[in-house]
Short mmCIF file of C-alpha atoms and ligand atoms in Angstrom, two decimals:
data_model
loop_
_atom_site.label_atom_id
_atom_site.label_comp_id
_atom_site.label_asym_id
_atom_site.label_seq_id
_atom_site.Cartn_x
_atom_site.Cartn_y
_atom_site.Cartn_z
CA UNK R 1 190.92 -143.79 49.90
CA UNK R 2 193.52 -145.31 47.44
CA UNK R 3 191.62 -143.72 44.27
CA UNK R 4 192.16 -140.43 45.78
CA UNK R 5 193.79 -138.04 44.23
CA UNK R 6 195.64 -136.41 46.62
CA UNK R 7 198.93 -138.12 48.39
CA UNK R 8 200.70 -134.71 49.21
CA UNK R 9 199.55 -131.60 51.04
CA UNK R 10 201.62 -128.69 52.19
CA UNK R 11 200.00 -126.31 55.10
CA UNK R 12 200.80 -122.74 56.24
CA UNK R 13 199.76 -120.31 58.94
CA UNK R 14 200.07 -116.21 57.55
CA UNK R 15 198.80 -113.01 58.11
CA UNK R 16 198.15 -112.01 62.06
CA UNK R 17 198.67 -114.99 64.44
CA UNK R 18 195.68 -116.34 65.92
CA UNK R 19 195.36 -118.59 69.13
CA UNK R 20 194.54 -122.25 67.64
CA UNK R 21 196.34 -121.88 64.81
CA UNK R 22 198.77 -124.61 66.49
CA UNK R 23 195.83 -127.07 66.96
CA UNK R 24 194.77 -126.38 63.27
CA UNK R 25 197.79 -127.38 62.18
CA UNK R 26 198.29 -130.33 64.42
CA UNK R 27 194.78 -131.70 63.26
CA UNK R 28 195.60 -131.42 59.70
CA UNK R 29 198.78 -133.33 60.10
CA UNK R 30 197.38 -136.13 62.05
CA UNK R 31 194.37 -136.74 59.96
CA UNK R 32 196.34 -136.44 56.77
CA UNK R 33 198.57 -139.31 58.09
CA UNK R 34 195.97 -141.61 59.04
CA UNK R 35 194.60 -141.47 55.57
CA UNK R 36 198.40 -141.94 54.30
CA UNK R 37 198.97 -138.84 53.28
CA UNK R 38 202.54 -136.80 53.17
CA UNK R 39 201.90 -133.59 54.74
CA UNK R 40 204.68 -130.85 54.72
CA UNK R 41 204.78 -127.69 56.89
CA UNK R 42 206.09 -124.54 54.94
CA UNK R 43 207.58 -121.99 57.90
CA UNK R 44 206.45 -118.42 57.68
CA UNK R 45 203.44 -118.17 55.42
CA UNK R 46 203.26 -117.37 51.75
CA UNK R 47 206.84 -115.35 52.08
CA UNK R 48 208.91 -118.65 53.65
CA UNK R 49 206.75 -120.96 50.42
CA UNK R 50 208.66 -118.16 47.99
CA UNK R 51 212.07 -119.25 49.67
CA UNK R 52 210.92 -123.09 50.03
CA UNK R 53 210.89 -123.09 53.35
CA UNK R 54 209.30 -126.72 53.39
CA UNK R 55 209.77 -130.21 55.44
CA UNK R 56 207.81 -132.78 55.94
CA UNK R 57 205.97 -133.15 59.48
CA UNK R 58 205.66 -136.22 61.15
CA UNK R 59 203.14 -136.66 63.88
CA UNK R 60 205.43 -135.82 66.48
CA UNK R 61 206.79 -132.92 65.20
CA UNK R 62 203.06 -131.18 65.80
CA UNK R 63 203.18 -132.93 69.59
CA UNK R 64 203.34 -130.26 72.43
CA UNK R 65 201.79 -127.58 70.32
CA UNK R 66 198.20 -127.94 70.88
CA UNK R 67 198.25 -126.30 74.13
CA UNK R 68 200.55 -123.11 72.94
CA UNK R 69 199.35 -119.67 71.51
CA UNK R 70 201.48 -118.10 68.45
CA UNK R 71 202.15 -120.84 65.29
CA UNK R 72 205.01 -123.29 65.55
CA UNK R 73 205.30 -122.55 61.84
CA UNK R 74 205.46 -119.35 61.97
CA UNK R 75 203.95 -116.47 60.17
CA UNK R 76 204.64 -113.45 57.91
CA UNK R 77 203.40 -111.02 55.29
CA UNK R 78 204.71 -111.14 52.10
CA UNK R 79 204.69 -108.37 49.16
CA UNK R 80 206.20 -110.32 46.61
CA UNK R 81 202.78 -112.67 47.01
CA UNK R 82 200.74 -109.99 46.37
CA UNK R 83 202.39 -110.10 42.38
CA UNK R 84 201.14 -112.73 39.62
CA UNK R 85 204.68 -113.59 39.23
CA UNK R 86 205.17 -114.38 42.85
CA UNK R 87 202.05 -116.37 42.77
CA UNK R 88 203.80 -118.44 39.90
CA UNK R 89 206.76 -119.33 41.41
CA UNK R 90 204.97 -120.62 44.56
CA UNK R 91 202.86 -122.84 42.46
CA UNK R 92 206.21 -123.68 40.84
CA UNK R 93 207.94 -123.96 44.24
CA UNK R 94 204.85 -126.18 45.21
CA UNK R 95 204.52 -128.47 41.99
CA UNK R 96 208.48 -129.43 42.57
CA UNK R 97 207.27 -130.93 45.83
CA UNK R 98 204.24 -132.83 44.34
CA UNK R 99 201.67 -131.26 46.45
CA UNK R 100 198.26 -131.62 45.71
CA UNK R 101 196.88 -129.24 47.96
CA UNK R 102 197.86 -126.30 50.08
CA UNK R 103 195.95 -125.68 52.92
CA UNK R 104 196.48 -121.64 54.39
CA UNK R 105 195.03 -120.91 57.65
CA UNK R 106 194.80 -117.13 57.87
CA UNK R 107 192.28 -114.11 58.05
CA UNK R 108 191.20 -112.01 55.22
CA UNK R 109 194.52 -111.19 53.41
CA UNK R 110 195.63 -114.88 53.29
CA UNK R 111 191.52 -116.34 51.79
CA UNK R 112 192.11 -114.16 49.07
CA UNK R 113 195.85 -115.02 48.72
CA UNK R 114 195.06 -118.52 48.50
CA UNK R 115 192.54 -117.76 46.20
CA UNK R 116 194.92 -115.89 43.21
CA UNK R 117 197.33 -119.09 43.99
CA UNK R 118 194.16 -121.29 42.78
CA UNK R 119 194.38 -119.58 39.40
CA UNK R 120 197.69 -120.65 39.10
CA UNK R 121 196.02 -124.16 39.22
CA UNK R 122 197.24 -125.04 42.62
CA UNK R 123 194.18 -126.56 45.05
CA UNK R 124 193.85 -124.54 47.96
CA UNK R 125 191.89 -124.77 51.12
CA UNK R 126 191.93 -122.04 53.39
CA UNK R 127 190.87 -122.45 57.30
CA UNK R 128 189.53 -119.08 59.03
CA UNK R 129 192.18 -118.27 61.42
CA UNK R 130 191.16 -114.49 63.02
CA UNK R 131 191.18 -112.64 66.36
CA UNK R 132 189.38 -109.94 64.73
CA UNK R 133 186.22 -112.40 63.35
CA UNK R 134 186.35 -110.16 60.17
CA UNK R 135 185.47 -113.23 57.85
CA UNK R 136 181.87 -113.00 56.62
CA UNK R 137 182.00 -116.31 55.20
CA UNK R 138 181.70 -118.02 58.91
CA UNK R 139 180.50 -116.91 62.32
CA UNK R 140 183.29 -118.30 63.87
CA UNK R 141 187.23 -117.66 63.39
CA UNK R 142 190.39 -119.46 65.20
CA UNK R 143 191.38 -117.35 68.18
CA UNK R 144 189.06 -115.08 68.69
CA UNK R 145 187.57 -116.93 71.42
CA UNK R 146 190.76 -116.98 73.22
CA UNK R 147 191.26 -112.90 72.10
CA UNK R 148 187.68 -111.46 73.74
CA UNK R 149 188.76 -113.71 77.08
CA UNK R 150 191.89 -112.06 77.43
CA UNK R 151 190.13 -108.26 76.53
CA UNK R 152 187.93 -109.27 78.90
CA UNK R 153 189.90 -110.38 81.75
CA UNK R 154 192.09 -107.15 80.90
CA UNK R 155 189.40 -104.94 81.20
CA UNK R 156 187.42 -106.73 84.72
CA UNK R 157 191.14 -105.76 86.36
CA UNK R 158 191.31 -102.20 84.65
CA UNK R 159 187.25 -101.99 86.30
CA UNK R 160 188.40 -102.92 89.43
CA UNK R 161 191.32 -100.19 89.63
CA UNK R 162 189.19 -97.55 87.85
CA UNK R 163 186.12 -97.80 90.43
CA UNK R 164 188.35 -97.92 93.20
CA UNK R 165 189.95 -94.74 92.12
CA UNK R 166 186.21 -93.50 90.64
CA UNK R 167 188.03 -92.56 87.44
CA UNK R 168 186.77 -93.04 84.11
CA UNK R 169 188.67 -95.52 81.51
CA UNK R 170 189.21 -95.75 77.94
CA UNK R 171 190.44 -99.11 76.85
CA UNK R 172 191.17 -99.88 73.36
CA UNK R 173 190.91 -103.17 72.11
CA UNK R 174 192.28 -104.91 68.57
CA UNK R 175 190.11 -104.12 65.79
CA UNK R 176 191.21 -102.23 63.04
CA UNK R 177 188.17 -102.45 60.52
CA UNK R 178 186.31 -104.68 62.70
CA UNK R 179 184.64 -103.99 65.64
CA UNK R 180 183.67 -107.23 67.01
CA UNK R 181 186.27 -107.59 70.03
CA UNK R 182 184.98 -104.15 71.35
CA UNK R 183 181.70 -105.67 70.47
CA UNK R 184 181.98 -108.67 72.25
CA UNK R 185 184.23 -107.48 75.46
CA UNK R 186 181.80 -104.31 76.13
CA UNK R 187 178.87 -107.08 76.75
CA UNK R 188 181.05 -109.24 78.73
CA UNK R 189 182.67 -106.31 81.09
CA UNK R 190 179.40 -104.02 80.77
CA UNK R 191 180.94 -101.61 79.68
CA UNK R 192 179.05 -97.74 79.64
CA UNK R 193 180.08 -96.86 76.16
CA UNK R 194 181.42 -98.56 73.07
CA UNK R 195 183.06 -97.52 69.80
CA UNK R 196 183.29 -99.66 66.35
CA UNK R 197 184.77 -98.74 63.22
CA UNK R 198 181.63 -100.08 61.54
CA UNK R 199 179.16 -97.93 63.28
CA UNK R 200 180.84 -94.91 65.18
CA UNK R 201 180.18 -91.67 63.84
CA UNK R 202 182.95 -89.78 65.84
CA UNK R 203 180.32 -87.67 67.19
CA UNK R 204 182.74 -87.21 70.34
CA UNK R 205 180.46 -84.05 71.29
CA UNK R 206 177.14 -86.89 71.45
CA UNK R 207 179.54 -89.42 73.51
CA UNK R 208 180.75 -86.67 76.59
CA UNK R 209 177.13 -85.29 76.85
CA UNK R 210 175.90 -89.15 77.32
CA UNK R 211 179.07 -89.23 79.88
CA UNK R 212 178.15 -85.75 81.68
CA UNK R 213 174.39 -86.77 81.98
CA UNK R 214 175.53 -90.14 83.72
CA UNK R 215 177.69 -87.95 85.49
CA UNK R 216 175.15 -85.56 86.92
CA UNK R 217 172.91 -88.23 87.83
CA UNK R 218 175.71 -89.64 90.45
CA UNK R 219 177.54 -91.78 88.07
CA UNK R 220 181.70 -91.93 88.85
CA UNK R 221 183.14 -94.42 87.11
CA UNK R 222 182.51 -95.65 83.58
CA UNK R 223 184.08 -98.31 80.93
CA UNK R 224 184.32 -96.87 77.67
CA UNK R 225 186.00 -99.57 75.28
CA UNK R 226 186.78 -98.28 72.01
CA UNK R 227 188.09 -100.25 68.58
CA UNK R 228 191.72 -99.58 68.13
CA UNK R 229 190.16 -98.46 63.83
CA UNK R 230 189.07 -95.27 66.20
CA UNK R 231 191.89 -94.75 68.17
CA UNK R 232 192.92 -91.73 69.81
CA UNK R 233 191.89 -93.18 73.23
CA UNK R 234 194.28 -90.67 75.09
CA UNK R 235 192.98 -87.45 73.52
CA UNK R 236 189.79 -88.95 74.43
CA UNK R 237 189.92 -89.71 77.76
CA UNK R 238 191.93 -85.69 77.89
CA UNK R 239 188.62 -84.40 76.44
CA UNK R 240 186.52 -86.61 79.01
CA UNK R 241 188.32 -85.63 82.21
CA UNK R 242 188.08 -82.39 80.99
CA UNK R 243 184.65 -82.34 79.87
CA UNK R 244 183.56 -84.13 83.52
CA UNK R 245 186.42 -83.11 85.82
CA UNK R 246 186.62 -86.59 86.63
CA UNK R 247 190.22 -88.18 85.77
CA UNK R 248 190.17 -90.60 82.81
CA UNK R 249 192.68 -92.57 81.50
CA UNK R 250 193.63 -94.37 78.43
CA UNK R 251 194.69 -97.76 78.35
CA UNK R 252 195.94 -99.78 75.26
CA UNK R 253 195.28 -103.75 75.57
CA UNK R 254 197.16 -103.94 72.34
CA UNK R 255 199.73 -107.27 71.31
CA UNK R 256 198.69 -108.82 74.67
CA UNK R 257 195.48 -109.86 73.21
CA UNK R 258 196.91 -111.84 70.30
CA UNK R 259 199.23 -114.35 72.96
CA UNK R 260 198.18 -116.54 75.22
CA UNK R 261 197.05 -120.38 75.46
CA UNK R 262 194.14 -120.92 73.19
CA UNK R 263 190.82 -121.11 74.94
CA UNK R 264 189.45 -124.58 74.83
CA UNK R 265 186.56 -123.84 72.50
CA UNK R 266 189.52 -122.67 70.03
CA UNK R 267 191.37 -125.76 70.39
CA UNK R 268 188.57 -127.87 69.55
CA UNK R 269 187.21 -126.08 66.84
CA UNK R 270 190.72 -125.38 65.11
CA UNK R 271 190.65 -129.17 65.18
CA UNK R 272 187.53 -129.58 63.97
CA UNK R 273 188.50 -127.39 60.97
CA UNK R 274 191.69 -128.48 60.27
CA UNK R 275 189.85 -131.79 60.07
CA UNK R 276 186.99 -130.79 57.75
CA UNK R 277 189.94 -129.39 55.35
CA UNK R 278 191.35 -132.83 55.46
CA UNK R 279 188.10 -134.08 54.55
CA UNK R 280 187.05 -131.34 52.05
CA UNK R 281 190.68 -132.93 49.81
CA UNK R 282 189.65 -136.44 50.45
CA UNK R 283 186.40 -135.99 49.53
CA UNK R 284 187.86 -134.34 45.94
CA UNK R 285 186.98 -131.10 46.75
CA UNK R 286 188.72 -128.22 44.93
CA UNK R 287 189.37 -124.31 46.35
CA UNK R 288 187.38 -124.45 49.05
CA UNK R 289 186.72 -121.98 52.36
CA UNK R 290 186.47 -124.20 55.69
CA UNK R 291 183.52 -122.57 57.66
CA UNK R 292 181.22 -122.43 60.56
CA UNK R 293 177.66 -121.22 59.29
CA UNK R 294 174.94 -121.83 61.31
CA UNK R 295 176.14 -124.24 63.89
CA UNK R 296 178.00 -126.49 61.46
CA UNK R 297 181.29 -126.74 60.02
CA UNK R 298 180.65 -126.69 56.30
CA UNK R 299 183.42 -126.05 53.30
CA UNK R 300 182.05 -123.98 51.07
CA UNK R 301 183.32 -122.20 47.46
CA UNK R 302 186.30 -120.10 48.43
CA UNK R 303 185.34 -117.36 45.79
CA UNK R 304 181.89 -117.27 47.12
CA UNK R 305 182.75 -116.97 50.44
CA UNK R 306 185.11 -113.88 49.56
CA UNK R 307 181.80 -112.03 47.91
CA UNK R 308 180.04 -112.73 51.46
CA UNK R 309 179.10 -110.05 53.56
CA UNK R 310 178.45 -109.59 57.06
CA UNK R 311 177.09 -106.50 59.10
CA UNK R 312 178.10 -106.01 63.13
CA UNK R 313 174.22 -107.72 64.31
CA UNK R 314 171.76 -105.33 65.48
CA UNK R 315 170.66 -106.90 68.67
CA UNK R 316 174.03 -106.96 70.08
CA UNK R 317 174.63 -103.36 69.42
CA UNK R 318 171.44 -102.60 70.91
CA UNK R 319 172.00 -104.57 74.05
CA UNK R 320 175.00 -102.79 74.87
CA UNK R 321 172.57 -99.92 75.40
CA UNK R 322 169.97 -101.35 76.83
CA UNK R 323 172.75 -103.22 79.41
CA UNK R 324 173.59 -100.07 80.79
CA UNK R 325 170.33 -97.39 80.19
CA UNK R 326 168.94 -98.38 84.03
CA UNK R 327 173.00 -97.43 85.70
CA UNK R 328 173.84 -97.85 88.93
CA UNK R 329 175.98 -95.87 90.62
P1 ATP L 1 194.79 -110.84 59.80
O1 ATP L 1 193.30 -110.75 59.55
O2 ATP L 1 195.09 -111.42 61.11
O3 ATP L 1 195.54 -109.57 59.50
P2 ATP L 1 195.36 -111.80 57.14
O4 ATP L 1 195.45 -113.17 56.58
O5 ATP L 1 194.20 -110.95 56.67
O6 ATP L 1 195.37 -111.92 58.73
P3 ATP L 1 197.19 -110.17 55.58
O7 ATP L 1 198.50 -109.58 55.94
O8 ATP L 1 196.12 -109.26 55.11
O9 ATP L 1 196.72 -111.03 56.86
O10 ATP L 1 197.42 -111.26 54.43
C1 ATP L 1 198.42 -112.25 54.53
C2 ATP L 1 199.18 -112.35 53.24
O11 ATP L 1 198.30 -112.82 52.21
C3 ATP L 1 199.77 -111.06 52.69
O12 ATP L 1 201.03 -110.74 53.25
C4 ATP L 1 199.91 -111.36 51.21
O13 ATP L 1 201.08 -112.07 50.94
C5 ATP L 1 198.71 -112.29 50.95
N1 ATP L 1 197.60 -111.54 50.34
C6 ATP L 1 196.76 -110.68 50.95
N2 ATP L 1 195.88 -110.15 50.08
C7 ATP L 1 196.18 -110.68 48.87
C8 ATP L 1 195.65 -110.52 47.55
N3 ATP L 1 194.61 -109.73 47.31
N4 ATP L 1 196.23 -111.23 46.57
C9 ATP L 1 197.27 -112.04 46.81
N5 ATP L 1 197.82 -112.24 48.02
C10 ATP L 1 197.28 -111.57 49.05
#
């Protein structure tokens, strides 16, 4: 590895937190420095790299981490990023530190930050780091493993109040554009109803006669988990109960979803990827997108993987029908 070009790499966590990001970071690190490489952690995403909020991490500093939620180096949003000029002065910011690389792990917003900051001539590899899973470029993103088992944990205890009670509940789950935690969690909790972003056609009218047939036919209690891009779960669950005369209620999983101790499938493939980013430098790869596409962690062109697109898969929609179209009471 001596020929290599790269001998300094700075990493980041930004946009929403994800469970794993920690072990991400952690792997990075520690494979970096047993290839010799400096690696510096820059606090706060792309908003603490426009202050130079930068030190160097030594193996112990990313000890004890693994097995916590959140990101020990923080995260942010920042506007001024979002400018060319900002975008300049980080690659400024970054050349004054001789770094050869950045690596960003992040969702959407921070890919196709890391991206512009390429054009600035600053090597970039970004790691998929998501509850929502709203990358198309890979199948799987940080912490949203650990995000659908906390949904659905949430949801089993709001089942077991709301049959109990033979009430009817509307939870809503993260998802703002994408639908895949309501996806996901209505499977796992078998849930009556669900409602994406990507699909829903606010046909509320369609929904409560569905609910009033199931209703009719004996049916008391029902699960209807609904993608917080729809919303309005408590005028919802008004217009149920008083559609069904059955008392509904609105619950909102909301921040608790984001916490938590990764899952252990996060924590191992965080490290995997933080690895293959480690890898994708060493091997003298430029601007590339750290992915997992069909059962394989792959880096790929970060520009192509921003043109990807991916559509909410059929068969899972359907089963969430076809789960529930025999009920029992
Ligand atoms: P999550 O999916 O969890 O919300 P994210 O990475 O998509 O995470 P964003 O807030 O969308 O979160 O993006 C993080 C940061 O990336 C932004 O605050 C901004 O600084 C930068 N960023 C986002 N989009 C762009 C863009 N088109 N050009 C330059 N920078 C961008």
């Amino acid at each position: 590895m001596s020929n290599n070009p790269v001998k300094t790499i700075a990493v980041l966590t930004s946009g929403g937190d994800a469970p794993g990001m920690n072990a991400a970071v952690r792997a990075v690190t520690r494979v970096s420095q047993t290839y010799g490489l400096r690696v510096l952690g820059v606090r706060r995403g792309y908003a603490g790299l426009l202050k130079d909020e930068m030190s160097e991490l030594a193996p112990s500093d990313v000890g004890n981490i693994v097995e916590r939620g959140g990101t020990f180096l923080y995260t942010a949003r920042s506007q001024r990023f979002m400018e060319k000029e900002g975008r300049q002065e980080a690659a400024a910011i970054l050349r004054s530190h001789d770094v050869d690389a950045l690596v960003a792990i992040g969702g959407d917003g921070t890919f196709r930050g890391a991206l512009e900051l390429s054009k600035e001539g600053i090597n970039v590899i970004a790691v998929p780091a998501t509850i929502d899973l709203d990358l198309a470029c890979t199948d799987y993103t940080i912490g949203f493993d650990t995000a659908v088992n906390t949904a659905m944990e949430a949801i089993d205890r709001i089942r077991d109040t709301s049959t109990a009670h033979e009430r009817i509940s509307v939870i809503e789950v993260m998802g703002r554009k994408a639908g895949y935690i309501a996806l996901w969690t209505s499977i796992a909790c078998g849930a009556e109803e669900v409602l994406l972003p990507e699909t829903y056609d606010y046909n509320d009218r369609a929904l409560i006669d569905r609910i009033k047939e199931r209703v009719a036919a004996g049916k008391k209690q029902h699960i209807i988990v609904n993608a917080e891009g729809i919303g309005q779960s408590e005028s919802l669950a008004a217009r149920i109960e008083n559609a069904t005369g059955i008392q509904s209620r609105a619950t909102n999983l909301g921040y608790l979803q984001r916490g938590g101790s990764p899952t252990c499938k996060d924590r191992v493939y965080a490290s995997l990827m933080g690895e293959k980013a480690v890898d994708a430098l060493l091997a003298g790869h430029r601007n590339r997108a750290i992915v997992h596409l069909d059962g394989e962690f792959k880096d790929i062109d970060l520009a192509e993987a921003l043109n990807m697109t991916k559509e909410i898969p059929e068969n899972y929609l359907a089963l969430t029908v076809n789960l529930v179209r025999h009920f029992h009471k």
